[in-house]
Amino acid sequence: MTHGTAPASQTAEAPSALLEVHAAVVAVLGLPELAGISDRRARGAHCLWCDYGPLTTAEAVDLGEHKTDDVAVFPRACRRCAGRRAHRGMYDHHPDCETCRTTEAGCEIGRALFRLAREGRR
Ligand SMILES: [Zn+2]
Ligand SMILES: [Zn+2]
C-alpha cells in the first residue's frame, strides 16, 4: 500500500564501490545485539558478523548508524556475510511483500536484497 518513502532522486548509483544499505534492508538482514560489541566492529573496521577485517571500502557493506544505549555505532559487514543474509532475507521478505509478489521489479527492499546477495557471491 504505502510503500514509497525514499525520494526517487536518491536512487542514482554512487560511483563509490561502498555499498550502503537502507535501514529497512538492514532490518531484514537482522543485526545481532550491538551492545558490548568490540570497538573494531562498532567502528565498522571489521565485519559485524564474522569479524573479518580490516575491511576495505570495496569489501564493506555499510549498515548505517545505530544506537546502543547512548553510543552510536557504525557497523559494516563483509560482502560475503551481507550477501548470505540478504539471500536468506529475500525468502523472508518476498512472501510478505505485496510489491515483490505482484510486480516483476519488486520493491526497493527486494531489489536491495537481491543486489546484496549477488554482490556477496563474487
Ligand atoms: Zn563477514
Ligand atoms: Zn518487497
CSV table of N, CA, C and O and ligand atoms in Angstrom, one decimal:
chain,number,residue,atom,x,y,z
A,1,MET,N,0.8,-1.2,0.0
A,1,MET,CA,0.0,0.0,0.0
A,1,MET,C,0.9,1.3,0.0
A,1,MET,O,1.4,1.6,-1.0
A,2,THR,N,1.1,1.8,1.1
A,2,THR,CA,2.0,3.0,1.1
A,2,THR,C,3.5,2.4,1.3
A,2,THR,O,3.9,2.1,2.4
A,3,HIS,N,4.2,2.5,0.2
A,3,HIS,CA,5.5,1.8,0.2
A,3,HIS,C,6.6,2.8,-0.1
A,3,HIS,O,7.7,2.5,0.0
A,4,GLY,N,6.2,3.9,-0.7
A,4,GLY,CA,7.2,4.8,-1.2
A,4,GLY,C,7.7,5.8,-0.2
A,4,GLY,O,7.1,6.9,-0.1
A,5,THR,N,8.8,5.6,0.4
A,5,THR,CA,9.3,6.5,1.4
A,5,THR,C,10.6,7.2,0.9
A,5,THR,O,10.8,8.3,1.3
A,6,ALA,N,11.4,6.5,0.1
A,6,ALA,CA,12.6,7.1,-0.4
A,6,ALA,C,12.4,8.0,-1.6
A,6,ALA,O,11.6,7.7,-2.5
A,7,PRO,N,13.0,9.2,-1.6
A,7,PRO,CA,12.9,10.1,-2.7
A,7,PRO,C,13.5,9.4,-3.9
A,7,PRO,O,14.6,8.9,-3.9
A,8,ALA,N,12.9,9.6,-5.1
A,8,ALA,CA,13.4,8.9,-6.3
A,8,ALA,C,14.7,9.5,-6.8
A,8,ALA,O,15.5,8.8,-7.4
A,9,SER,N,15.0,10.7,-6.4
A,9,SER,CA,16.2,11.4,-6.9
A,9,SER,C,17.4,10.8,-6.2
A,9,SER,O,18.5,11.0,-6.6
A,10,GLN,N,17.2,10.0,-5.1
A,10,GLN,CA,18.3,9.5,-4.4
A,10,GLN,C,18.8,8.1,-4.9
A,10,GLN,O,19.7,7.5,-4.3
A,11,THR,N,18.2,7.6,-5.9
A,11,THR,CA,18.4,6.2,-6.3
A,11,THR,C,19.6,6.1,-7.2
A,11,THR,O,19.9,5.0,-7.6
A,12,ALA,N,20.2,7.2,-7.7
A,12,ALA,CA,21.3,7.1,-8.6
A,12,ALA,C,22.4,6.3,-8.0
A,12,ALA,O,22.7,6.4,-6.9
A,13,GLU,N,23.0,5.4,-8.8
A,13,GLU,CA,24.1,4.6,-8.4
A,13,GLU,C,25.3,5.5,-8.0
A,13,GLU,O,25.8,6.3,-8.8
A,14,ALA,N,25.8,5.3,-6.8
A,14,ALA,CA,27.0,6.1,-6.4
A,14,ALA,C,28.2,5.6,-7.1
A,14,ALA,O,28.3,4.4,-7.3
A,15,PRO,N,29.1,6.4,-7.5
A,15,PRO,CA,30.4,6.0,-8.1
A,15,PRO,C,31.3,5.1,-7.2
A,15,PRO,O,32.0,4.3,-7.7
A,16,SER,N,31.2,5.4,-5.9
A,16,SER,CA,32.0,4.7,-5.0
A,16,SER,C,31.6,3.2,-4.9
A,16,SER,O,30.4,2.8,-5.2
A,17,ALA,N,32.5,2.4,-4.6
A,17,ALA,CA,32.3,0.9,-4.5
A,17,ALA,C,31.6,0.6,-3.2
A,17,ALA,O,31.1,-0.5,-3.1
A,18,LEU,N,31.6,1.5,-2.3
A,18,LEU,CA,31.0,1.2,-1.0
A,18,LEU,C,29.4,1.0,-1.1
A,18,LEU,O,28.8,1.8,-1.7
A,19,LEU,N,29.0,-0.1,-0.6
A,19,LEU,CA,27.5,-0.4,-0.6
A,19,LEU,C,26.9,0.2,0.6
A,19,LEU,O,27.3,-0.2,1.7
A,20,GLU,N,25.9,1.0,0.5
A,20,GLU,CA,25.2,1.5,1.6
A,20,GLU,C,23.8,0.8,1.6
A,20,GLU,O,23.2,0.7,0.6
A,21,VAL,N,23.4,0.5,2.8
A,21,VAL,CA,22.2,-0.3,2.9
A,21,VAL,C,21.1,0.5,3.7
A,21,VAL,O,21.4,1.0,4.7
A,22,HIS,N,20.0,0.6,3.1
A,22,HIS,CA,18.8,1.3,3.7
A,22,HIS,C,18.5,0.6,5.0
A,22,HIS,O,18.6,-0.6,5.2
A,23,ALA,N,18.0,1.4,6.0
A,23,ALA,CA,17.7,0.9,7.3
A,23,ALA,C,16.6,-0.2,7.2
A,23,ALA,O,16.7,-1.2,8.0
A,24,ALA,N,15.7,-0.1,6.3
A,24,ALA,CA,14.7,-1.2,6.2
A,24,ALA,C,15.3,-2.5,5.7
A,24,ALA,O,14.9,-3.6,6.1
A,25,VAL,N,16.3,-2.4,4.9
A,25,VAL,CA,17.0,-3.5,4.4
A,25,VAL,C,17.9,-4.1,5.5
A,25,VAL,O,17.9,-5.4,5.7
A,26,VAL,N,18.5,-3.3,6.3
A,26,VAL,CA,19.3,-3.7,7.5
A,26,VAL,C,18.4,-4.5,8.4
A,26,VAL,O,18.8,-5.6,9.0
A,27,ALA,N,17.2,-4.1,8.6
A,27,ALA,CA,16.2,-4.8,9.5
A,27,ALA,C,16.0,-6.2,9.0
A,27,ALA,O,15.8,-7.1,9.8
A,28,VAL,N,15.9,-6.3,7.7
A,28,VAL,CA,15.7,-7.7,7.1
A,28,VAL,C,16.9,-8.6,7.3
A,28,VAL,O,16.8,-9.7,7.6
A,29,LEU,N,18.1,-7.9,7.2
A,29,LEU,CA,19.3,-8.7,7.4
A,29,LEU,C,19.4,-9.2,8.8
A,29,LEU,O,19.9,-10.3,9.1
A,30,GLY,N,18.9,-8.4,9.8
A,30,GLY,CA,18.9,-8.8,11.2
A,30,GLY,C,20.2,-8.6,11.8
A,30,GLY,O,21.1,-9.5,11.8
A,31,LEU,N,20.3,-7.5,12.5
A,31,LEU,CA,21.6,-7.2,13.2
A,31,LEU,C,21.6,-8.0,14.5
A,31,LEU,O,20.6,-8.2,15.2
A,32,PRO,N,22.8,-8.4,15.0
A,32,PRO,CA,22.9,-9.0,16.3
A,32,PRO,C,22.8,-8.0,17.4
A,32,PRO,O,22.7,-6.8,17.1
A,33,GLU,N,22.8,-8.4,18.6
A,33,GLU,CA,22.9,-7.5,19.7
A,33,GLU,C,24.1,-6.6,19.6
A,33,GLU,O,25.2,-7.1,19.5
A,34,LEU,N,23.9,-5.3,19.6
A,34,LEU,CA,25.0,-4.4,19.3
A,34,LEU,C,25.7,-3.9,20.6
A,34,LEU,O,26.8,-3.4,20.6
A,35,ALA,N,25.0,-4.0,21.7
A,35,ALA,CA,25.6,-3.5,22.9
A,35,ALA,C,26.7,-4.4,23.3
A,35,ALA,O,26.6,-5.6,23.3
A,36,GLY,N,27.9,-3.8,23.6
A,36,GLY,CA,29.0,-4.6,24.0
A,36,GLY,C,29.8,-5.2,22.9
A,36,GLY,O,30.7,-6.0,23.2
A,37,ILE,N,29.6,-4.9,21.7
A,37,ILE,CA,30.4,-5.4,20.6
A,37,ILE,C,31.8,-4.8,20.7
A,37,ILE,O,31.9,-3.7,21.2
A,38,SER,N,32.8,-5.4,20.1
A,38,SER,CA,34.1,-4.9,20.1
A,38,SER,C,34.2,-3.6,19.4
A,38,SER,O,33.4,-3.3,18.5
A,39,ASP,N,35.2,-2.8,19.8
A,39,ASP,CA,35.4,-1.5,19.2
A,39,ASP,C,35.5,-1.5,17.7
A,39,ASP,O,35.0,-0.7,17.0
A,40,ARG,N,36.3,-2.5,17.2
A,40,ARG,CA,36.6,-2.5,15.8
A,40,ARG,C,35.3,-2.9,15.0
A,40,ARG,O,35.2,-2.5,13.9
A,41,ARG,N,34.4,-3.6,15.7
A,41,ARG,CA,33.1,-3.9,15.0
A,41,ARG,C,32.2,-2.7,15.1
A,41,ARG,O,31.5,-2.4,14.1
A,42,ALA,N,32.3,-2.0,16.2
A,42,ALA,CA,31.4,-0.8,16.4
A,42,ALA,C,31.8,0.3,15.4
A,42,ALA,O,30.9,1.1,14.9
A,43,ARG,N,33.1,0.4,15.1
A,43,ARG,CA,33.5,1.4,14.1
A,43,ARG,C,33.4,0.9,12.7
A,43,ARG,O,33.6,1.7,11.8
A,44,GLY,N,33.0,-0.3,12.5
A,44,GLY,CA,32.9,-0.8,11.1
A,44,GLY,C,34.2,-1.2,10.5
A,44,GLY,O,34.3,-1.3,9.3
A,45,ALA,N,35.3,-1.3,11.3
A,45,ALA,CA,36.6,-1.7,10.8
A,45,ALA,C,36.6,-3.1,10.4
A,45,ALA,O,37.2,-3.5,9.4
A,46,HIS,N,35.9,-3.9,11.2
A,46,HIS,CA,35.8,-5.3,10.9
A,46,HIS,C,34.3,-5.7,10.7
A,46,HIS,O,33.4,-5.0,11.2
A,47,CYS,N,34.1,-6.8,10.0
A,47,CYS,CA,32.7,-7.3,9.8
A,47,CYS,C,32.0,-7.5,11.1
A,47,CYS,O,32.5,-8.2,12.0
A,48,LEU,N,30.8,-7.0,11.1
A,48,LEU,CA,29.9,-7.1,12.3
A,48,LEU,C,29.7,-8.6,12.6
A,48,LEU,O,29.6,-9.0,13.8
A,49,TRP,N,29.6,-9.4,11.6
A,49,TRP,CA,29.2,-10.8,11.9
A,49,TRP,C,30.4,-11.8,12.0
A,49,TRP,O,30.4,-12.5,13.0
A,50,CYS,N,31.3,-11.7,11.1
A,50,CYS,CA,32.4,-12.7,11.2
A,50,CYS,C,33.7,-12.2,11.7
A,50,CYS,O,34.6,-12.9,11.8
A,51,ASP,N,33.7,-10.9,11.9
A,51,ASP,CA,34.9,-10.2,12.5
A,51,ASP,C,36.1,-10.2,11.5
A,51,ASP,O,37.2,-10.0,11.8
A,52,TYR,N,35.8,-10.5,10.2
A,52,TYR,CA,36.8,-10.4,9.2
A,52,TYR,C,37.2,-8.9,9.1
A,52,TYR,O,36.4,-8.0,9.1
A,53,GLY,N,38.5,-8.7,8.9
A,53,GLY,CA,38.9,-7.3,8.7
A,53,GLY,C,40.4,-7.1,8.7
A,53,GLY,O,41.1,-8.1,8.9
A,54,PRO,N,40.9,-5.9,8.6
A,54,PRO,CA,40.1,-4.7,8.4
A,54,PRO,C,39.5,-4.7,7.0
A,54,PRO,O,40.1,-5.1,6.0
A,55,LEU,N,38.3,-4.2,6.9
A,55,LEU,CA,37.5,-4.2,5.7
A,55,LEU,C,38.0,-3.0,4.8
A,55,LEU,O,38.2,-1.9,5.4
A,56,THR,N,38.2,-3.2,3.6
A,56,THR,CA,38.4,-2.1,2.6
A,56,THR,C,37.1,-1.6,2.2
A,56,THR,O,36.1,-2.3,2.3
A,57,THR,N,37.1,-0.4,1.6
A,57,THR,CA,35.9,0.2,1.1
A,57,THR,C,35.2,-0.7,0.1
A,57,THR,O,34.0,-0.8,0.0
A,58,ALA,N,36.0,-1.3,-0.7
A,58,ALA,CA,35.5,-2.2,-1.8
A,58,ALA,C,34.8,-3.4,-1.2
A,58,ALA,O,33.9,-4.0,-1.8
A,59,GLU,N,35.2,-3.9,0.0
A,59,GLU,CA,34.7,-5.1,0.5
A,59,GLU,C,33.5,-4.8,1.4
A,59,GLU,O,32.8,-5.7,1.8
A,60,ALA,N,33.4,-3.6,1.9
A,60,ALA,CA,32.5,-3.3,3.0
A,60,ALA,C,31.1,-3.0,2.6
A,60,ALA,O,30.9,-2.5,1.5
A,61,VAL,N,30.1,-3.5,3.4
A,61,VAL,CA,28.7,-3.1,3.2
A,61,VAL,C,28.4,-2.2,4.4
A,61,VAL,O,28.5,-2.7,5.5
A,62,ASP,N,28.0,-1.0,4.2
A,62,ASP,CA,27.7,0.0,5.2
A,62,ASP,C,26.3,-0.3,5.8
A,62,ASP,O,25.3,-0.2,5.1
A,63,LEU,N,26.3,-0.6,7.0
A,63,LEU,CA,25.0,-0.9,7.7
A,63,LEU,C,24.3,0.3,8.3
A,63,LEU,O,23.3,0.2,9.0
A,64,GLY,N,24.9,1.5,8.2
A,64,GLY,CA,24.3,2.7,8.8
A,64,GLY,C,24.6,2.9,10.2
A,64,GLY,O,25.3,2.1,10.9
A,65,GLU,N,24.1,4.0,10.7
A,65,GLU,CA,24.3,4.3,12.1
A,65,GLU,C,23.3,3.7,13.0
A,65,GLU,O,22.1,3.7,12.7
A,66,HIS,N,23.7,3.1,14.1
A,66,HIS,CA,22.8,2.5,15.1
A,66,HIS,C,23.1,3.0,16.5
A,66,HIS,O,24.3,3.3,16.8
A,67,LYS,N,22.1,3.0,17.3
A,67,LYS,CA,22.3,3.4,18.7
A,67,LYS,C,22.3,2.2,19.6
A,67,LYS,O,21.4,1.4,19.5
A,68,THR,N,23.3,2.1,20.5
A,68,THR,CA,23.2,1.1,21.5
A,68,THR,C,23.3,1.9,22.8
A,68,THR,O,24.3,2.6,23.0
A,69,ASP,N,22.4,1.7,23.7
A,69,ASP,CA,22.3,2.5,24.9
A,69,ASP,C,22.4,4.0,24.5
A,69,ASP,O,21.6,4.5,23.8
A,70,ASP,N,23.6,4.7,24.8
A,70,ASP,CA,23.7,6.0,24.4
A,70,ASP,C,24.8,6.3,23.4
A,70,ASP,O,25.1,7.4,23.1
A,71,VAL,N,25.4,5.2,22.9
A,71,VAL,CA,26.5,5.4,22.0
A,71,VAL,C,26.1,5.0,20.6
A,71,VAL,O,25.2,4.1,20.4
A,72,ALA,N,26.6,5.7,19.6
A,72,ALA,CA,26.3,5.4,18.2
A,72,ALA,C,27.4,4.5,17.7
A,72,ALA,O,28.6,4.7,18.0
A,73,VAL,N,27.0,3.5,17.0
A,73,VAL,CA,27.9,2.6,16.3
A,73,VAL,C,27.6,2.6,14.8
A,73,VAL,O,26.6,2.9,14.4
A,74,PHE,N,28.7,2.2,14.1
A,74,PHE,CA,28.6,2.3,12.6
A,74,PHE,C,29.0,1.0,12.1
A,74,PHE,O,30.1,0.9,11.4
A,75,PRO,N,28.3,0.0,12.3
A,75,PRO,CA,28.7,-1.4,11.9
A,75,PRO,C,28.8,-1.5,10.3
A,75,PRO,O,28.0,-0.9,9.6
A,76,ARG,N,29.7,-2.3,9.9
A,76,ARG,CA,29.8,-2.7,8.5
A,76,ARG,C,29.9,-4.2,8.4
A,76,ARG,O,30.3,-4.8,9.4
A,77,ALA,N,29.7,-4.7,7.2
A,77,ALA,CA,29.8,-6.1,7.1
A,77,ALA,C,30.7,-6.4,5.9
A,77,ALA,O,30.8,-5.6,5.0
A,78,CYS,N,31.3,-7.6,5.8
A,78,CYS,CA,31.9,-8.0,4.6
A,78,CYS,C,30.8,-8.4,3.6
A,78,CYS,O,29.7,-8.7,4.0
A,79,ARG,N,31.1,-8.4,2.3
A,79,ARG,CA,30.1,-8.7,1.3
A,79,ARG,C,29.6,-10.2,1.4
A,79,ARG,O,28.5,-10.4,1.1
A,80,ARG,N,30.5,-11.0,1.9
A,80,ARG,CA,30.0,-12.4,2.0
A,80,ARG,C,28.9,-12.6,3.0
A,80,ARG,O,27.9,-13.2,2.8
A,81,CYS,N,29.1,-12.0,4.2
A,81,CYS,CA,28.1,-12.1,5.3
A,81,CYS,C,26.8,-11.4,4.8
A,81,CYS,O,25.7,-11.9,5.0
A,82,ALA,N,27.0,-10.2,4.3
A,82,ALA,CA,25.8,-9.4,3.9
A,82,ALA,C,25.1,-10.2,2.8
A,82,ALA,O,23.8,-10.2,2.8
A,83,GLY,N,25.8,-10.7,1.9
A,83,GLY,CA,25.2,-11.4,0.8
A,83,GLY,C,24.4,-12.7,1.2
A,83,GLY,O,23.3,-13.0,0.8
A,84,ARG,N,25.0,-13.4,2.2
A,84,ARG,CA,24.4,-14.6,2.7
A,84,ARG,C,23.1,-14.3,3.4
A,84,ARG,O,22.1,-14.9,3.2
A,85,ARG,N,23.2,-13.2,4.2
A,85,ARG,CA,22.0,-12.8,4.9
A,85,ARG,C,20.9,-12.2,4.0
A,85,ARG,O,19.7,-12.4,4.2
A,86,ALA,N,21.4,-11.5,3.0
A,86,ALA,CA,20.4,-10.9,2.1
A,86,ALA,C,19.7,-12.0,1.3
A,86,ALA,O,18.5,-11.9,1.0
A,87,HIS,N,20.4,-13.1,1.0
A,87,HIS,CA,19.8,-14.2,0.2
A,87,HIS,C,18.7,-14.8,1.1
A,87,HIS,O,17.6,-15.0,0.6
A,88,ARG,N,19.0,-15.0,2.3
A,88,ARG,CA,18.0,-15.6,3.2
A,88,ARG,C,16.9,-14.6,3.4
A,88,ARG,O,15.7,-14.9,3.5
A,89,GLY,N,17.2,-13.3,3.5
A,89,GLY,CA,16.2,-12.2,3.7
A,89,GLY,C,15.3,-12.1,2.6
A,89,GLY,O,14.1,-11.8,2.8
A,90,MET,N,15.7,-12.5,1.4
A,90,MET,CA,14.8,-12.4,0.2
A,90,MET,C,13.7,-13.4,0.4
A,90,MET,O,12.5,-13.1,0.1
A,91,TYR,N,14.0,-14.5,1.0
A,91,TYR,CA,12.9,-15.5,1.2
A,91,TYR,C,12.0,-15.1,2.3
A,91,TYR,O,10.8,-15.5,2.3
A,92,ASP,N,12.5,-14.4,3.3
A,92,ASP,CA,11.7,-13.9,4.4
A,92,ASP,C,10.8,-12.8,3.9
A,92,ASP,O,9.6,-12.7,4.3
A,93,HIS,N,11.4,-11.9,3.1
A,93,HIS,CA,10.7,-10.7,2.7
A,93,HIS,C,9.6,-11.0,1.6
A,93,HIS,O,8.5,-10.4,1.7
A,94,HIS,N,10.0,-11.7,0.7
A,94,HIS,CA,9.2,-11.9,-0.5
A,94,HIS,C,7.7,-12.3,-0.2
A,94,HIS,O,6.8,-11.6,-0.7
A,95,PRO,N,7.4,-13.3,0.6
A,95,PRO,CA,6.0,-13.7,0.8
A,95,PRO,C,5.2,-12.6,1.5
A,95,PRO,O,4.0,-12.6,1.3
A,96,ASP,N,5.9,-11.8,2.2
A,96,ASP,CA,5.1,-10.7,3.0
A,96,ASP,C,5.0,-9.4,2.2
A,96,ASP,O,4.4,-8.5,2.7
A,97,CYS,N,5.6,-9.4,1.1
A,97,CYS,CA,5.7,-8.1,0.4
A,97,CYS,C,4.8,-8.1,-0.9
A,97,CYS,O,5.0,-8.8,-1.8
A,98,GLU,N,3.7,-7.3,-0.8
A,98,GLU,CA,2.8,-7.2,-1.9
A,98,GLU,C,3.5,-6.8,-3.2
A,98,GLU,O,3.3,-7.4,-4.3
A,99,THR,N,4.4,-5.8,-3.1
A,99,THR,CA,5.0,-5.3,-4.3
A,99,THR,C,5.9,-6.4,-4.9
A,99,THR,O,5.9,-6.5,-6.2
A,100,CYS,N,6.7,-7.1,-4.1
A,100,CYS,CA,7.6,-8.1,-4.7
A,100,CYS,C,6.8,-9.3,-5.3
A,100,CYS,O,7.2,-9.9,-6.2
A,101,ARG,N,5.6,-9.6,-4.7
A,101,ARG,CA,4.8,-10.7,-5.2
A,101,ARG,C,4.1,-10.4,-6.5
A,101,ARG,O,3.9,-11.2,-7.3
A,102,THR,N,3.7,-9.1,-6.6
A,102,THR,CA,2.9,-8.8,-7.7
A,102,THR,C,3.6,-8.0,-8.9
A,102,THR,O,3.0,-7.9,-9.9
A,103,THR,N,4.8,-7.6,-8.7
A,103,THR,CA,5.5,-6.9,-9.8
A,103,THR,C,6.8,-7.6,-10.0
A,103,THR,O,7.4,-8.2,-9.1
A,104,GLU,N,7.2,-7.5,-11.3
A,104,GLU,CA,8.5,-8.1,-11.6
A,104,GLU,C,9.7,-7.4,-11.0
A,104,GLU,O,10.6,-8.1,-10.6
A,105,ALA,N,9.6,-6.1,-11.0
A,105,ALA,CA,10.7,-5.3,-10.5
A,105,ALA,C,10.9,-5.5,-9.0
A,105,ALA,O,11.9,-5.4,-8.4
A,106,GLY,N,9.7,-5.7,-8.3
A,106,GLY,CA,9.8,-5.7,-6.8
A,106,GLY,C,9.9,-4.4,-6.2
A,106,GLY,O,10.0,-3.4,-6.9
A,107,CYS,N,10.0,-4.4,-4.9
A,107,CYS,CA,10.1,-3.1,-4.2
A,107,CYS,C,11.6,-2.8,-4.0
A,107,CYS,O,12.5,-3.6,-4.3
A,108,GLU,N,11.8,-1.6,-3.4
A,108,GLU,CA,13.2,-1.2,-3.2
A,108,GLU,C,14.0,-2.1,-2.3
A,108,GLU,O,15.1,-2.4,-2.5
A,109,ILE,N,13.3,-2.6,-1.3
A,109,ILE,CA,14.0,-3.5,-0.3
A,109,ILE,C,14.3,-4.8,-1.0
A,109,ILE,O,15.4,-5.4,-0.9
A,110,GLY,N,13.4,-5.4,-1.8
A,110,GLY,CA,13.6,-6.6,-2.5
A,110,GLY,C,14.8,-6.4,-3.5
A,110,GLY,O,15.6,-7.3,-3.6
A,111,ARG,N,14.8,-5.3,-4.2
A,111,ARG,CA,15.9,-5.1,-5.1
A,111,ARG,C,17.2,-5.0,-4.4
A,111,ARG,O,18.3,-5.5,-4.9
A,112,ALA,N,17.2,-4.3,-3.2
A,112,ALA,CA,18.5,-4.1,-2.5
A,112,ALA,C,19.0,-5.5,-2.0
A,112,ALA,O,20.2,-5.7,-2.0
A,113,LEU,N,18.1,-6.3,-1.5
A,113,LEU,CA,18.4,-7.6,-1.0
A,113,LEU,C,19.0,-8.4,-2.2
A,113,LEU,O,20.1,-9.1,-2.0
A,114,PHE,N,18.4,-8.4,-3.3
A,114,PHE,CA,18.9,-9.1,-4.5
A,114,PHE,C,20.3,-8.7,-4.9
A,114,PHE,O,21.2,-9.5,-5.1
A,115,ARG,N,20.5,-7.3,-4.9
A,115,ARG,CA,21.8,-6.8,-5.2
A,115,ARG,C,22.9,-7.2,-4.2
A,115,ARG,O,24.0,-7.6,-4.6
A,116,LEU,N,22.5,-7.2,-2.9
A,116,LEU,CA,23.5,-7.6,-1.9
A,116,LEU,C,23.8,-9.1,-2.1
A,116,LEU,O,25.0,-9.5,-2.0
A,117,ALA,N,22.8,-9.9,-2.3
A,117,ALA,CA,23.0,-11.3,-2.5
A,117,ALA,C,23.9,-11.6,-3.6
A,117,ALA,O,24.8,-12.5,-3.6
A,118,ARG,N,23.7,-10.8,-4.7
A,118,ARG,CA,24.5,-11.0,-5.9
A,118,ARG,C,26.0,-10.6,-5.6
A,118,ARG,O,26.9,-11.2,-6.0
A,119,GLU,N,26.1,-9.4,-5.0
A,119,GLU,CA,27.5,-8.9,-4.7
A,119,GLU,C,28.2,-9.9,-3.8
A,119,GLU,O,29.4,-10.0,-3.9
A,120,GLY,N,27.5,-10.6,-2.9
A,120,GLY,CA,28.1,-11.4,-1.9
A,120,GLY,C,28.7,-12.7,-2.6
A,120,GLY,O,29.5,-13.4,-2.0
A,121,ARG,N,28.3,-13.0,-3.8
A,121,ARG,CA,28.7,-14.2,-4.4
A,121,ARG,C,30.0,-14.0,-5.2
A,121,ARG,O,30.6,-15.0,-5.6
A,122,ARG,N,30.5,-12.8,-5.3
A,122,ARG,CA,31.7,-12.5,-6.1
A,122,ARG,C,32.9,-12.9,-5.3
A,122,ARG,O,32.9,-12.8,-4.1
B,1,ZN,ZN,31.6,-11.2,7.5
B,2,ZN,ZN,9.3,-6.1,-1.4
